Coordinates of C-alpha atoms and ligand atoms in Angstrom, one line a residue:
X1 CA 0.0 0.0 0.0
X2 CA 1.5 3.5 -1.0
X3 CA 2.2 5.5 2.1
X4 CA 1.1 8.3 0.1
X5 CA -1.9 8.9 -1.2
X6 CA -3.3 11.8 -3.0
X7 CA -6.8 13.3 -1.3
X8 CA -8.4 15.3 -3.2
X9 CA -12.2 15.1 -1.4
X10 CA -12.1 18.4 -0.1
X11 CA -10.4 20.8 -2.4
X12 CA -10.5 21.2 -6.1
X13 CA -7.5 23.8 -5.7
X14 CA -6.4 24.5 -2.2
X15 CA -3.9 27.1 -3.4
X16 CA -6.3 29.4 -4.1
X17 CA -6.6 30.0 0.0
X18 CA -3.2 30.9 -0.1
X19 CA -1.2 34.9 0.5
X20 CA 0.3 34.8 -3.0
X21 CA -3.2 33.9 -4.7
X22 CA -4.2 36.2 -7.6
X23 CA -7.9 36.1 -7.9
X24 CA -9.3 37.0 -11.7
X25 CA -12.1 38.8 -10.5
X26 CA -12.3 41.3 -7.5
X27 CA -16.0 41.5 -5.9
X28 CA -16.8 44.2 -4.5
X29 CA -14.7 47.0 -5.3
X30 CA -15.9 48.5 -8.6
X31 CA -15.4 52.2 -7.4
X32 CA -12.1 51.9 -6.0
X33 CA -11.2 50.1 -9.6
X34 CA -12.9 52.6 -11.6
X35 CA -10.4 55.5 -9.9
X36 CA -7.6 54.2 -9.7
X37 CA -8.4 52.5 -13.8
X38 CA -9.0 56.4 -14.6
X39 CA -5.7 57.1 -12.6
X40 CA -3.8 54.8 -14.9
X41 CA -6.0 55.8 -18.3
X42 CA -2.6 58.2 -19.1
X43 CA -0.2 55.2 -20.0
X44 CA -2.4 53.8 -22.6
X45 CA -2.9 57.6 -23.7
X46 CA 0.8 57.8 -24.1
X47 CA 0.6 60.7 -21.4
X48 CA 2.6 60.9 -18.2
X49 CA 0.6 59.0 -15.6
X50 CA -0.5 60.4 -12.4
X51 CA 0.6 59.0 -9.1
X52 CA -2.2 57.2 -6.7
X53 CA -1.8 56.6 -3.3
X54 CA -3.8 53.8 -2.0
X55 CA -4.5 53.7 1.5
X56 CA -6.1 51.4 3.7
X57 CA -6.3 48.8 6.8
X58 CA -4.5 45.6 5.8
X59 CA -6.6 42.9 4.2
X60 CA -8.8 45.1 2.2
X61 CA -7.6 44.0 -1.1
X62 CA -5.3 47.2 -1.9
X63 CA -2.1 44.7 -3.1
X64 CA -4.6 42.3 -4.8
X65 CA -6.4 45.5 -6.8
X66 CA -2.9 46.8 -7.6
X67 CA -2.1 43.3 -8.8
X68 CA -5.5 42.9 -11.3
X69 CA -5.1 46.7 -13.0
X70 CA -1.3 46.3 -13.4
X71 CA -2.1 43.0 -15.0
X72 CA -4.6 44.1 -17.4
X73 CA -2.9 47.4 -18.1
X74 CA 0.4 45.4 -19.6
X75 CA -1.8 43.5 -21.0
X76 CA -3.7 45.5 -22.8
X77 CA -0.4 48.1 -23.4
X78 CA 1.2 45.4 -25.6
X79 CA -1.4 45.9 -28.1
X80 CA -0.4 49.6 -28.5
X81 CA 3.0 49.8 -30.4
X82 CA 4.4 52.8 -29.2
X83 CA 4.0 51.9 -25.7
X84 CA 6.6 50.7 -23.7
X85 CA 5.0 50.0 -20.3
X86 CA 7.4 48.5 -17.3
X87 CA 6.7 47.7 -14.0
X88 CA 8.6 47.4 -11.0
X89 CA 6.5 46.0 -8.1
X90 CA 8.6 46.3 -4.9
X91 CA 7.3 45.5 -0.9
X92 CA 9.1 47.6 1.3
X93 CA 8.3 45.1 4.1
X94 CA 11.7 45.0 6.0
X95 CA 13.1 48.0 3.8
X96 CA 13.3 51.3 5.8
X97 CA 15.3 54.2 4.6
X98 CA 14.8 55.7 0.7
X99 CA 18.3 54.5 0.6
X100 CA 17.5 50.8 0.6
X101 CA 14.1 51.0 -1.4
X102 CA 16.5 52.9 -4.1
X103 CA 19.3 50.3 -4.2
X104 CA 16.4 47.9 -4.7
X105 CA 14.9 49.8 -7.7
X106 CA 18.3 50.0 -9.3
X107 CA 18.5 46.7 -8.8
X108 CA 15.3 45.5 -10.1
X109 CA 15.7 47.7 -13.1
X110 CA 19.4 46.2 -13.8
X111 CA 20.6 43.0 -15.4
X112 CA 21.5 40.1 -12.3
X113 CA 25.0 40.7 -13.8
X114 CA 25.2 44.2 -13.2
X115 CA 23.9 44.1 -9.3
X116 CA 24.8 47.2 -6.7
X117 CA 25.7 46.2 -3.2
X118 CA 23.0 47.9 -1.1
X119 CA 25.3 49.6 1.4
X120 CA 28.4 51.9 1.4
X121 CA 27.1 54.2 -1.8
X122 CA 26.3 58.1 -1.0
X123 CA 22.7 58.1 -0.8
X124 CA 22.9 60.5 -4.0
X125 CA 24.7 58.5 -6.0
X126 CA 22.5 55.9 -5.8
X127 CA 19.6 58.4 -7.1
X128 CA 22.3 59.2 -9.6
X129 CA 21.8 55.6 -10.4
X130 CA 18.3 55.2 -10.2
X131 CA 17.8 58.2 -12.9
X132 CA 20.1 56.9 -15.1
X133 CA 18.6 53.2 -15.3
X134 CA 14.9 55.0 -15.6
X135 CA 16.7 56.6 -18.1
X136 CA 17.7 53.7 -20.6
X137 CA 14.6 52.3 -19.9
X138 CA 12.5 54.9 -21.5
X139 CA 8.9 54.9 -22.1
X140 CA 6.7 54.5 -19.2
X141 CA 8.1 53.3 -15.6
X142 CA 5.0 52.0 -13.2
X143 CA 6.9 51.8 -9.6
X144 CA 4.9 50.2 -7.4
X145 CA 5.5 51.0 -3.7
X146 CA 3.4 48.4 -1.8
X147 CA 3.3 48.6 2.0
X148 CA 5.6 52.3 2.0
X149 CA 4.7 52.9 5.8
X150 CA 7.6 50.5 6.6
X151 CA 9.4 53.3 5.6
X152 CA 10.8 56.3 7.9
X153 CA 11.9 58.7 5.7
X154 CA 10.2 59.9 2.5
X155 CA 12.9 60.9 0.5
X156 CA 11.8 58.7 -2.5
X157 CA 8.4 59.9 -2.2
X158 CA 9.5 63.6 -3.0
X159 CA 12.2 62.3 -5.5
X160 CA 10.7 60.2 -7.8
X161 CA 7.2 61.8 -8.4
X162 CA 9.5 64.9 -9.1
X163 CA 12.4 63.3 -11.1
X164 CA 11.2 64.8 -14.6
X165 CA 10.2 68.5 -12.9
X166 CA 13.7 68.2 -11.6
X167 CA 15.9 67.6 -14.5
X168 CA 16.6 64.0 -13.6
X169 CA 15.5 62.3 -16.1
X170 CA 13.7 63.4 -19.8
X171 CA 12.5 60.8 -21.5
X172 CA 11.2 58.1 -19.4
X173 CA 7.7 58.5 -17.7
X174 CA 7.7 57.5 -14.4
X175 CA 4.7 56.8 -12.0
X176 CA 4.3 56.1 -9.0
X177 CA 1.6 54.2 -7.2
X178 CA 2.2 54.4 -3.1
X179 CA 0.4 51.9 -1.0
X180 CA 0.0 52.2 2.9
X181 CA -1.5 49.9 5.5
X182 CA -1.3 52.7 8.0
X183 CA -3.8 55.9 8.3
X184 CA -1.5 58.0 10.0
X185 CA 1.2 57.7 7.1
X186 CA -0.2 60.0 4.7
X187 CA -1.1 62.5 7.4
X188 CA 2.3 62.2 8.9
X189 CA 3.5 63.4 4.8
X190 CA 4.9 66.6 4.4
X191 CA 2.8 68.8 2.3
X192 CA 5.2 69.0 -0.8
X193 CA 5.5 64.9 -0.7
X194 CA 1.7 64.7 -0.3
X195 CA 0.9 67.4 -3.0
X196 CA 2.9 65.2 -5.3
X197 CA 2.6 61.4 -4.2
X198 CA -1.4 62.0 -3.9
X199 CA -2.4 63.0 -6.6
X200 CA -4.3 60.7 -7.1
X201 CA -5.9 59.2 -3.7
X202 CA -7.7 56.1 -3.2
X203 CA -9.0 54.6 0.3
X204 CA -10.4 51.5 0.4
X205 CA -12.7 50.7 3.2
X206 CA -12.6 47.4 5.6
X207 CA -15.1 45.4 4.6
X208 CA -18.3 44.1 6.0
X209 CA -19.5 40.7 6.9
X210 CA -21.8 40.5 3.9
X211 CA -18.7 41.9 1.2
X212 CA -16.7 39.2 2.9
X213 CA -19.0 36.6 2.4
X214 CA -19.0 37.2 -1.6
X215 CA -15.7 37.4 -1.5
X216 CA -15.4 33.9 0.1
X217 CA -17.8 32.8 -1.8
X218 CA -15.9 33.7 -5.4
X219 CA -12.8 31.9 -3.6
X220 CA -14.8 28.8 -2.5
X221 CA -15.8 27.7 -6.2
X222 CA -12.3 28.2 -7.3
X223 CA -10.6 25.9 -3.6
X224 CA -13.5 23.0 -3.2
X225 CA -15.5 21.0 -5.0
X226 CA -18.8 21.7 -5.3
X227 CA -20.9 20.8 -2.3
X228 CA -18.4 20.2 0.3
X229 CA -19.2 23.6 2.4
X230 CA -21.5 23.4 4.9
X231 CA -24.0 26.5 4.8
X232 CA -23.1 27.8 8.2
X233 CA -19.3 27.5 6.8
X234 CA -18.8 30.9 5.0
X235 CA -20.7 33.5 6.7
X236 CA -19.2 32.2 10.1
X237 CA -15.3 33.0 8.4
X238 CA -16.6 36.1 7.3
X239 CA -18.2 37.1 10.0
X240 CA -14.5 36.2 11.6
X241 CA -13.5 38.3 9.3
X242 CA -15.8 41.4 9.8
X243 CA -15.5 41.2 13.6
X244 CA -11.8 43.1 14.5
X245 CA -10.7 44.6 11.3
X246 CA -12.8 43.8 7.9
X247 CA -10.0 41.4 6.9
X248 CA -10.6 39.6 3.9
X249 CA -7.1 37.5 4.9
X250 CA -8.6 36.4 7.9
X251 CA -11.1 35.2 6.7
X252 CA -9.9 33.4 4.0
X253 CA -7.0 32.2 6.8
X254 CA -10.0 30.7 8.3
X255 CA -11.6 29.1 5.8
X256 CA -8.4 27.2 4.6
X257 CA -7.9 26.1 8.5
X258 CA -11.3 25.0 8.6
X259 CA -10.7 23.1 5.1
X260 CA -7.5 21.5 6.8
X261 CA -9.2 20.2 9.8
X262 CA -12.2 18.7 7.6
X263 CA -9.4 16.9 5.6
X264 CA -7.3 15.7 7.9
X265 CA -10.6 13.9 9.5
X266 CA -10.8 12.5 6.4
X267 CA -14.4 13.7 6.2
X268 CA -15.8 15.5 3.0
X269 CA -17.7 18.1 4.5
X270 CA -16.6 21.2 6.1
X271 CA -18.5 21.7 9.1
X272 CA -19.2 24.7 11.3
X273 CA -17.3 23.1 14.1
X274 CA -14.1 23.1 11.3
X275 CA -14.6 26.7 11.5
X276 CA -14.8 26.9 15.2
X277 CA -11.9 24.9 16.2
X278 CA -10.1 26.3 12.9
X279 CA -10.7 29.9 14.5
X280 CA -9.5 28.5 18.3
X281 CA -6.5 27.8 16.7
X282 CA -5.6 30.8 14.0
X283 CA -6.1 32.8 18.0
X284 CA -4.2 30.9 19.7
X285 CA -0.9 31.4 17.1
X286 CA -2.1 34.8 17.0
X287 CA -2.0 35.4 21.0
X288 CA 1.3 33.1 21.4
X289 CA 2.5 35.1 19.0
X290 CA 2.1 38.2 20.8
X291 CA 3.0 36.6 24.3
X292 CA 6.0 35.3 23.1
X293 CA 7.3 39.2 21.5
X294 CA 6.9 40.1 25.3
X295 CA 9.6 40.4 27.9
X296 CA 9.9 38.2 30.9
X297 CA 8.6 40.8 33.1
X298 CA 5.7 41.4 30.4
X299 CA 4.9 37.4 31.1
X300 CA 5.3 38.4 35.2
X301 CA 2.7 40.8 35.0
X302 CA 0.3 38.8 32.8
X303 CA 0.5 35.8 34.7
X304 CA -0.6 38.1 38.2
X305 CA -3.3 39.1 36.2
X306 CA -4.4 35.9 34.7
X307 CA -4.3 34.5 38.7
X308 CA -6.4 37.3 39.7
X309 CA -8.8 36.8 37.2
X310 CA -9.2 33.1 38.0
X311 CA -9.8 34.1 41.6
X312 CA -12.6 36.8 40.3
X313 CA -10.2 39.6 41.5
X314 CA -10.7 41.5 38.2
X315 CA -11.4 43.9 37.2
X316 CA -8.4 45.4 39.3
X317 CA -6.3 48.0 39.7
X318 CA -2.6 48.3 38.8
X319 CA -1.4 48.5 42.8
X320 CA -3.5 45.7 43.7
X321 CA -1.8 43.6 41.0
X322 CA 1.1 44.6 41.9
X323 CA 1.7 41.9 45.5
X324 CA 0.9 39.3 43.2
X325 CA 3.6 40.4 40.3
X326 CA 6.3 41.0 43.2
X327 CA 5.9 37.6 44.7
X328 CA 5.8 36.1 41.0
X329 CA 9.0 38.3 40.3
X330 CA 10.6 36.7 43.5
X331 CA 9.8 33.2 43.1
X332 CA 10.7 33.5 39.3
X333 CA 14.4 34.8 40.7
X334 CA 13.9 38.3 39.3
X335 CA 13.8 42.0 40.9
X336 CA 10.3 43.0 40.5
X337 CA 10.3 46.4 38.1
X338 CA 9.2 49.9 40.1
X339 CA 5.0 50.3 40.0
X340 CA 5.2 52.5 36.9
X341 CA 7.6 50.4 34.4
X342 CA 4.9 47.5 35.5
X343 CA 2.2 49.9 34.6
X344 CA 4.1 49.9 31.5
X345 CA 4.0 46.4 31.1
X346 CA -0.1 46.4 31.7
X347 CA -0.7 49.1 29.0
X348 CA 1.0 47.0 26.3
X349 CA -0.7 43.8 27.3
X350 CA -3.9 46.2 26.8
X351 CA -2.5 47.2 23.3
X352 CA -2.1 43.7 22.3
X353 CA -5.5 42.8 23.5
X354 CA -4.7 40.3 25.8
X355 CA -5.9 42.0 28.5
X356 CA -8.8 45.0 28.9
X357 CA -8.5 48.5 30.6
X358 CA -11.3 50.4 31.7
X359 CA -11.2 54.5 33.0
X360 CA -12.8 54.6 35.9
X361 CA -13.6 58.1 37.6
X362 CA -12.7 58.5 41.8
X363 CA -16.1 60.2 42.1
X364 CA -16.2 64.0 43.8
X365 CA -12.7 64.0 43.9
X366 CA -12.3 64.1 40.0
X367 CA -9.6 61.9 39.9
X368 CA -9.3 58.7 36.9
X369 CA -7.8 55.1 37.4
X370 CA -7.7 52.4 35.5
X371 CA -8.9 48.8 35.8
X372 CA -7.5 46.0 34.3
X373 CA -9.1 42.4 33.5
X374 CA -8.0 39.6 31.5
X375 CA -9.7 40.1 27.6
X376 CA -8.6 36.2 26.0
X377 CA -9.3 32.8 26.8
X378 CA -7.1 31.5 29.9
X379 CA -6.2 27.8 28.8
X380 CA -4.8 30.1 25.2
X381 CA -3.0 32.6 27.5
X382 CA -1.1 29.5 29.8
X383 CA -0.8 27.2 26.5
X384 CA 2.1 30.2 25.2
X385 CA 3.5 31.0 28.5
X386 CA 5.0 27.6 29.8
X387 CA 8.1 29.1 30.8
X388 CA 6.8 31.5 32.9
X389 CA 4.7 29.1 34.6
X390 CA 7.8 26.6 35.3
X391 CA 10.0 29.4 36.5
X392 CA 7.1 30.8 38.8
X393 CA 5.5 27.9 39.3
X394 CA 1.6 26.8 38.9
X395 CA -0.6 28.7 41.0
X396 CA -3.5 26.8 43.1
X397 CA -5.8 29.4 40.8
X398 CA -4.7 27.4 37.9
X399 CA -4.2 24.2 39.2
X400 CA -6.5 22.0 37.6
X401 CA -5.3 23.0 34.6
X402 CA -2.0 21.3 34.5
X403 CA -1.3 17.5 34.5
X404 CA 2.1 17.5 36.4
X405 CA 4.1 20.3 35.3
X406 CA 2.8 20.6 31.9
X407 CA 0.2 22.5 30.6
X408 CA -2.4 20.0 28.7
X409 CA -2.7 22.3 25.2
X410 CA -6.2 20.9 23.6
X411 CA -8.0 22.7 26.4
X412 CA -7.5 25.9 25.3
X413 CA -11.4 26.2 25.1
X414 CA -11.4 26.5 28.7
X415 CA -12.8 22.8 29.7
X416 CA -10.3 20.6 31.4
X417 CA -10.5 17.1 30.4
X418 CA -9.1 16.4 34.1
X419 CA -11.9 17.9 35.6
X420 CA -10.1 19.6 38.1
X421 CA -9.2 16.7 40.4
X422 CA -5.8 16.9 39.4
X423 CA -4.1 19.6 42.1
X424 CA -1.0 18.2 43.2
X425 CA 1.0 20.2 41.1
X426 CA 0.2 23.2 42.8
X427 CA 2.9 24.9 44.8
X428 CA 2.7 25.3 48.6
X429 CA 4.0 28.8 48.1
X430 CA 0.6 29.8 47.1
Ligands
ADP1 P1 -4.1 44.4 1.4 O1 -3.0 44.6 0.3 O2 -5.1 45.5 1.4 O3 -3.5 44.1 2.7 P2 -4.8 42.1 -0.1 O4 -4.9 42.7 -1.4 O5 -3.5 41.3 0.1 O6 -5.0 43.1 1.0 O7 -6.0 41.1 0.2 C1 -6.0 40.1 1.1 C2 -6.6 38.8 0.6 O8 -7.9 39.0 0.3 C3 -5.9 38.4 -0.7 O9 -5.8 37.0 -0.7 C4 -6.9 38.9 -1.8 O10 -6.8 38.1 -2.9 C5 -8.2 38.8 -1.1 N1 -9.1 39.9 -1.5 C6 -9.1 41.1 -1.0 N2 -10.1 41.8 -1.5 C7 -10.7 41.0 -2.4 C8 -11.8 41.2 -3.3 N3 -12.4 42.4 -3.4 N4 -12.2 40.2 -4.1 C9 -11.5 39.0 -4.1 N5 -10.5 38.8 -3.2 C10 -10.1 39.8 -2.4
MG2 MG1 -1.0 44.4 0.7

């Protein structure tokens, strides 16, 4: 018997679920597309193009949009004979000065031969560069920008839009099409990089439960076979979707779990517990994610709180989590931080959602505080933070949660399979 075996129950194309996915159709987004089409109208005009910045919360299909019109724009270019259309797509995901997204333009727009190290150059020299390969490449240049908010200075974003005002470059065309997960980016512009980036702007809204369910839908057909979705299946992921951020990723993140889960039960139908289970555990790498960026004195004062909160302390303020986080600092071997750096420590466990803050006023007095109480599932919170709990210890408060010294992962729901008669490994300390 092959060890092997191909299973192709539940998906027709499962690839289609995944980041790098080009979908032929977008649904949903026909005024965005029609601007930002009109935006590009020029090249095919033979006219210098304007420069669009797209802006937007991540997910909302500004990359994928950018993708489709660029597409059908070379496309349809090629039939025009005296159009010479290029474009350089470029993420500035990990790239953060001017200087590095222009050594990667040169780059991109130079033979592999003929590569420039991307250090050790004068940062004008490498503009020098830049203008002279735009240059030689004549006609129209399309330089695509995606994700620009990774970068701290805008430099290029004054340069390039201006290269042809400037007396850098004469014959070549150049656009520029600037994309921004991040609001505050463009306001943060200054005026003479936002008078000639935007002229063209283009936001594009989070979407809605019911635009991610047609979205899903569209992507369904193309990933499973015909029938193998449950009906509760897709507005549940995009109701995921919808909840936090109008995500379509997240969704479709969710629905590809789900898929997983359903196949590797060897069933062929998606059910709504897939989903459900699939969403327990896209959250739980999510939080684990986020607990695991934290410092050991960020996992100090969550653990206080997540004990309080299992002894109904919560909602509670900073100095009254404080005893707990001191003796946890102590039995973990460490010198407890001052009351304010732990404050710290509580706002950014706030910030990452892992925890909830509430104003509260003193009454007559005028004065605020604020309460804090545990905002995610507990078993998630202790499944990413074993460490902690071995150099600390298991509290009584969480006891029943742990078989021996280890945390027992699949109950992250919150139901312990041991029922709670299992408290030996709790310290005496506590
Ligand atoms: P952004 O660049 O705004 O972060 P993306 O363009 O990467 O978002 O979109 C995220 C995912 O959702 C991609 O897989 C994309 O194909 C899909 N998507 C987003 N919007 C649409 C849409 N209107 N129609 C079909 N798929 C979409
Ligand atoms: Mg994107």
């Amino acid at each position: 018997m092959a060890l092997f075996e191909r299973d192709h129950d539940i998906y027709r194309d499962r690839d289609a679920l995944r980041e790098d996915y080009q979908p032929e159709e977008l649904v949903g987004r026909d005024e965005e597309l029609q601007t930002f089409q009109a935006a590009l109208q020029p090249v095919i005009n033979g006219e210098q193009p304007n420069n669009v910045f797209l802006y937007g919360k991540t997910g909302v299909g500004k990359t994928a949009a950018t993708r489709f019109l660029l597409g059908h724009l070379r496309e349809d270019a090629a039939q025009y004979d005296d159009i010479e259309l290029r474009v350089v797509f470029l993420n500035c995901d990990g790239l953060t000065s001017s200087y590095q997204i222009a050594t990667n333009l040169v780059n991109q727009l130079r033979s592999e031969s003929n590569q420039i190290s991307t250090t050790g150059y004068p940062l004008a020299s490498v503009y020098e560069m830049l203008w002279s390969e735009l240059e030689n490449e004549g006609g129209t240049v399309l330089i695509v920008l995606d994700e620009i908010d990774h970068v701290n200075d805008d430099s290029i974003l004054y340069q390039l839009p201006r290269a042809r005002a400037n007396g850098k470059v004469d014959d070549v065309k150049i656009g520029l099409i600037g994309i921004s997960n991040d609001f505050s980016f463009r306001d943060d512009l200054s005026p003479k990089v936002k008078s000639s980036l935007c002229e063209q702007e283009i936001h594009f809204p989070a979407y809605n439960a019911t635009n991610l369910r047609d979205i899903l839908q569209q992507r369904a057909q193309v990933a499973f076979h015909e029938g193998v979705l449950s009906s509760e299946v897709i507005p549940l992921c995009a109701a995921y979707g919808a909840k936090d951020a109008g995500d379509a990723r997240q969704s479709i993140d969710l629905l590809m779990k789900a898929g997983d889960l359903a196949r590797d039960q060897d069933t062929d139908t998606v059910s709504d517990e897939h989903v459900n289970r699939g969403r327990r555990a896209l959250e739980r790498g999510r939080i684990k994610e986020g607990i695991h960026g934290l410092t050991e004195h960020g996992h100090l004062v969550l653990y206080a709180v997540l004990t309080l909160d299992q002894e109904d302390e919560t909602p509670i303020r900073s100095r009254d989590v404080r005893p707990r986080y001191t003796r946890f600092a102590e039995l973990a071997n460490r010198d407890p931080l001052v009351p304010r750096r732990m404050r710290d420590h509580l706002s950014e466990l706030a910030m990452l959602g892992i925890i909830s803050v509430t104003e509260r006023n003193e009454g007559r007095r005028g004065g605020t505080y604020r309460e804090y109480a545990l905002d995610m599932d507990v078993g998630l919170i202790l499944s990413a933070m074993q460490e902690t709990v071995e150099l600390v210890g298991v509290h009584e408060s969480v006891g029943d949660r742990f078989d021996g010294e280890t945390f027992d992962g699949e109950t992250f729901d919150g139901e312990s399979p041991n029922g709670g008669s299992d408290g030996e490994a709790t310290l005496d300390e506590f």
